[in-house]
Amino acid sequence: MTTIKTVTVSELYRKHTVLALLALLILTGQTDCLAQYALEKVNEFKINSLYTVEIVDYYPRDKLYLGYINASEGTRIVLINGEGDFIANEIVVGEGPNQSVSAINSMAFAEDGKIWIQTAVQLLLLDQNLVVQKRIRYPSSLKMNIHGRMEVFPYFYQNESPSGLSFITNPSGTNSYIFKNDIGNDLIEIYEVREDKLYRMAPVSHRPLYKNFTASMFSQLYSLVYTLDRNRRKLYLTNQFDNEITVYDLITGKLASEIKVVHGEFKALKQTPITKEDIPSYGRVSLGARNHKIFLLDQGLVVLDYIREIPYGTYEKKIADDPSYHHFQDPAYHRLILFDGTKQLSEDLSLPPNGILKTSLPGNRLLMRLVNPDVEEDYIRYGIFKIVETGR
């Protein structure tokens, strides 16, 4: 006698739902559960300064921080030790023999602990006393100007020798390619100093969403967000409106891997097509979500810092209370996502309530400037936070 097993409609629904979810996870490569991570404060130091000190880089061997101060007399470059003491403090923009007449675009520690300073027309190499050791002028066709925040100088070596110095000529966040914004362009241009040669990589067509963008959004394809792994000579690239971090080999220019990004809060990326009208604004201020910065940690880990959308009414109230308010500088509107070289590891992580992320440090740590909005302090505070896994 044949036994007929009956299945209810609700059981069929549950089975089909499970199968659909499994298929979705397989297609997106997210068959592993995302781990739980947290930011754990491990240290803090104070810098005696009435002016804000912005730190942009760290040199592990000498345990020194490289930063700058926008003082009333001009931009000061500073070196600071782990206790917050000034080791060097000089104005390097001016007409003196040890200065640059051009404004500083970016800076970074060189491999030997000296300091690269990039201006619109040349590179300067300084020692740790902030004395100019070398000047390298590059072709006028590469003239660059950045207005706003100072970036980390995006350089690497073609080989193990400093003679192979190369650097990216379109600094992060500058929209330097907007005037060339047809889809056939490459996003990254690299200048090889010794060979006096330019080459390009990272085609716009590699961006996963470029076909979803209307003409009004094309400029966003050129609003780049990237960082370099100088040791492995890899480029980690996305743009302000993107759901992928693309990894390139800096020597060959070839695509190495694609890391899909699932943001917790990024409404515009879910639209098809994506138009300028999908990005809320308050006058000229964009209120929509955007990728902000990429940082490298140890063992190939990557952190994406993105800014979530701020509601129109909330922003209106914020600037009514404080006309200088900008949500880009508000930790409450920043989120972090952790990745390895192939996949996303975490959901959104919130920053500490008073922490503004500045750079990464060895040991899977992050350096944050700590701001107390309720108290005007006569010093600048920095905190060091370690990313720790708390479970699954």
Tab-separated table of N, CA and C in Angstrom, residues 75-132:
chain	number	residue	atom	x	y	z
A	75	THR	N	50.136	76.958	7.250
A	75	THR	CA	50.093	75.522	7.536
A	75	THR	C	51.410	75.060	8.141
A	76	ARG	N	51.318	74.418	9.301
A	76	ARG	CA	52.493	73.861	9.963
A	76	ARG	C	52.515	72.339	9.791
A	77	ILE	N	53.669	71.803	9.466
A	77	ILE	CA	53.862	70.355	9.457
A	77	ILE	C	54.448	69.967	10.807
A	78	VAL	N	53.927	68.906	11.413
A	78	VAL	CA	54.368	68.516	12.755
A	78	VAL	C	54.680	67.027	12.805
A	79	LEU	N	55.668	66.695	13.637
A	79	LEU	CA	55.955	65.313	14.018
A	79	LEU	C	55.692	65.190	15.508
A	80	ILE	N	54.990	64.132	15.894
A	80	ILE	CA	54.547	63.959	17.275
A	80	ILE	C	54.878	62.546	17.724
A	81	ASN	N	55.363	62.401	18.956
A	81	ASN	CA	55.638	61.056	19.462
A	81	ASN	C	54.411	60.460	20.139
A	82	GLY	N	54.563	59.252	20.665
A	82	GLY	CA	53.424	58.526	21.231
A	82	GLY	C	52.850	59.138	22.488
A	83	GLU	N	53.597	60.069	23.114
A	83	GLU	CA	53.100	60.756	24.310
A	83	GLU	C	52.414	62.071	23.963
A	84	GLY	N	52.411	62.422	22.668
A	84	GLY	CA	51.769	63.654	22.242
A	84	GLY	C	52.685	64.856	22.226
A	85	ASP	N	54.009	64.631	22.374
A	85	ASP	CA	54.966	65.737	22.359
A	85	ASP	C	55.373	66.076	20.933
A	86	PHE	N	55.582	67.362	20.675
A	86	PHE	CA	56.071	67.791	19.364
A	86	PHE	C	57.556	67.463	19.227
A	87	ILE	N	57.910	66.733	18.196
A	87	ILE	CA	59.301	66.446	17.880
A	87	ILE	C	59.820	67.451	16.861
A	88	ALA	N	58.964	67.893	15.962
A	88	ALA	CA	59.294	68.926	14.975
A	88	ALA	C	58.019	69.677	14.652
A	89	ASN	N	58.178	70.964	14.321
A	89	ASN	CA	57.008	71.816	14.115
A	89	ASN	C	57.451	73.007	13.281
A	90	GLU	N	57.138	72.999	11.986
A	90	GLU	CA	57.640	74.041	11.100
A	90	GLU	C	56.592	74.451	10.065
A	91	ILE	N	56.611	75.729	9.684
A	91	ILE	CA	55.840	76.193	8.535
A	91	ILE	C	56.674	75.928	7.288
A	92	VAL	N	56.166	75.148	6.364
A	92	VAL	CA	56.948	74.790	5.176
A	92	VAL	C	56.394	75.425	3.897
A	93	VAL	N	55.331	76.210	4.009
A	93	VAL	CA	54.802	76.927	2.847
A	93	VAL	C	55.174	78.398	2.978
A	94	GLY	N	55.912	78.895	1.996
A	94	GLY	CA	56.373	80.280	2.020
A	94	GLY	C	57.429	80.486	0.960
A	95	GLU	N	58.197	81.535	1.089
A	95	GLU	CA	59.204	81.873	0.078
A	95	GLU	C	60.624	81.681	0.591
A	96	GLY	N	60.794	81.042	1.730
A	96	GLY	CA	62.122	80.808	2.279
A	96	GLY	C	62.833	79.662	1.584
A	97	PRO	N	64.145	79.504	1.834
A	97	PRO	CA	64.926	78.450	1.179
A	97	PRO	C	64.511	77.044	1.590
A	98	ASN	N	63.873	76.920	2.744
A	98	ASN	CA	63.439	75.605	3.217
A	98	ASN	C	61.923	75.458	3.117
A	99	GLN	N	61.318	76.189	2.173
A	99	GLN	CA	59.868	76.189	2.058
A	99	GLN	C	59.429	75.966	0.620
A	100	SER	N	58.127	75.734	0.478
A	100	SER	CA	57.514	75.592	-0.839
A	100	SER	C	56.577	76.772	-1.068
A	101	VAL	N	56.625	77.342	-2.272
A	101	VAL	CA	55.728	78.455	-2.576
A	101	VAL	C	54.319	77.963	-2.883
A	102	SER	N	54.182	76.663	-3.155
A	102	SER	CA	52.876	76.082	-3.478
A	102	SER	C	52.263	75.432	-2.243
A	103	ALA	N	50.948	75.452	-2.183
A	103	ALA	CA	50.244	74.807	-1.075
A	103	ALA	C	50.465	73.300	-1.095
A	104	ILE	N	50.356	72.698	0.073
A	104	ILE	CA	50.577	71.253	0.207
A	104	ILE	C	49.295	70.499	-0.113
A	105	ASN	N	49.395	69.517	-0.987
A	105	ASN	CA	48.266	68.649	-1.309
A	105	ASN	C	48.193	67.446	-0.381
A	106	SER	N	49.341	66.801	-0.167
A	106	SER	CA	49.365	65.555	0.581
A	106	SER	C	50.750	65.318	1.144
A	107	MET	N	50.854	64.370	2.066
A	107	MET	CA	52.137	64.036	2.661
A	107	MET	C	52.074	62.641	3.249
A	108	ALA	N	53.262	62.057	3.452
A	108	ALA	CA	53.349	60.710	4.007
A	108	ALA	C	54.784	60.436	4.412
A	109	PHE	N	54.960	59.488	5.316
A	109	PHE	CA	56.295	59.022	5.637
A	109	PHE	C	56.858	58.223	4.467
A	110	ALA	N	58.135	58.457	4.145
A	110	ALA	CA	58.842	57.602	3.200
A	110	ALA	C	59.235	56.310	3.913
A	111	GLU	N	59.720	55.345	3.148
A	111	GLU	CA	60.055	54.041	3.726
A	111	GLU	C	61.138	54.139	4.792
A	112	ASP	N	62.048	55.127	4.668
A	112	ASP	CA	63.155	55.271	5.610
A	112	ASP	C	62.852	56.257	6.739
A	113	GLY	N	61.622	56.738	6.844
A	113	GLY	CA	61.243	57.651	7.916
A	113	GLY	C	61.322	59.113	7.548
A	114	LYS	N	61.885	59.416	6.378
A	114	LYS	CA	61.811	60.799	5.893
A	114	LYS	C	60.375	61.103	5.466
A	115	ILE	N	60.129	62.304	4.996
A	115	ILE	CA	58.750	62.734	4.778
A	115	ILE	C	58.585	63.272	3.369
A	116	TRP	N	57.626	62.700	2.654
A	116	TRP	CA	57.255	63.212	1.338
A	116	TRP	C	56.192	64.291	1.512
A	117	ILE	N	56.400	65.432	0.848
A	117	ILE	CA	55.409	66.494	0.769
A	117	ILE	C	55.080	66.697	-0.707
A	118	GLN	N	53.804	66.621	-1.057
A	118	GLN	CA	53.388	66.824	-2.441
A	118	GLN	C	52.675	68.161	-2.571
A	119	THR	N	53.134	68.982	-3.517
A	119	THR	CA	52.468	70.243	-3.823
A	119	THR	C	51.881	70.143	-5.230
A	120	ALA	N	51.376	71.264	-5.727
A	120	ALA	CA	50.761	71.254	-7.058
A	120	ALA	C	51.776	71.020	-8.163
A	121	VAL	N	53.057	71.316	-7.909
A	121	VAL	CA	54.031	71.267	-8.994
A	121	VAL	C	55.265	70.423	-8.701
A	122	GLN	N	55.437	69.984	-7.447
A	122	GLN	CA	56.655	69.257	-7.134
A	122	GLN	C	56.490	68.404	-5.889
A	123	LEU	N	57.459	67.487	-5.710
A	123	LEU	CA	57.592	66.707	-4.486
A	123	LEU	C	58.766	67.241	-3.693
A	124	LEU	N	58.607	67.281	-2.381
A	124	LEU	CA	59.699	67.637	-1.491
A	124	LEU	C	59.961	66.456	-0.564
A	125	LEU	N	61.230	66.140	-0.355
A	125	LEU	CA	61.617	65.114	0.599
A	125	LEU	C	62.286	65.804	1.778
A	126	LEU	N	61.708	65.662	2.980
A	126	LEU	CA	62.196	66.319	4.187
A	126	LEU	C	62.768	65.285	5.144
A	127	ASP	N	63.749	65.692	5.942
A	127	ASP	CA	64.194	64.812	7.019
A	127	ASP	C	63.287	65.031	8.222
A	128	GLN	N	63.577	64.352	9.332
A	128	GLN	CA	62.689	64.448	10.487
A	128	GLN	C	62.861	65.744	11.274
A	129	ASN	N	63.810	66.593	10.836
A	129	ASN	CA	63.883	67.951	11.364
A	129	ASN	C	63.098	68.918	10.473
A	130	LEU	N	62.421	68.369	9.474
A	130	LEU	CA	61.610	69.111	8.508
A	130	LEU	C	62.458	70.061	7.667
A	131	VAL	N	63.679	69.609	7.360
A	131	VAL	CA	64.572	70.328	6.461
A	131	VAL	C	64.502	69.661	5.092
A	132	VAL	N	64.332	70.458	4.033
A	132	VAL	CA	64.192	69.918	2.685
A	132	VAL	C	65.510	69.290	2.224
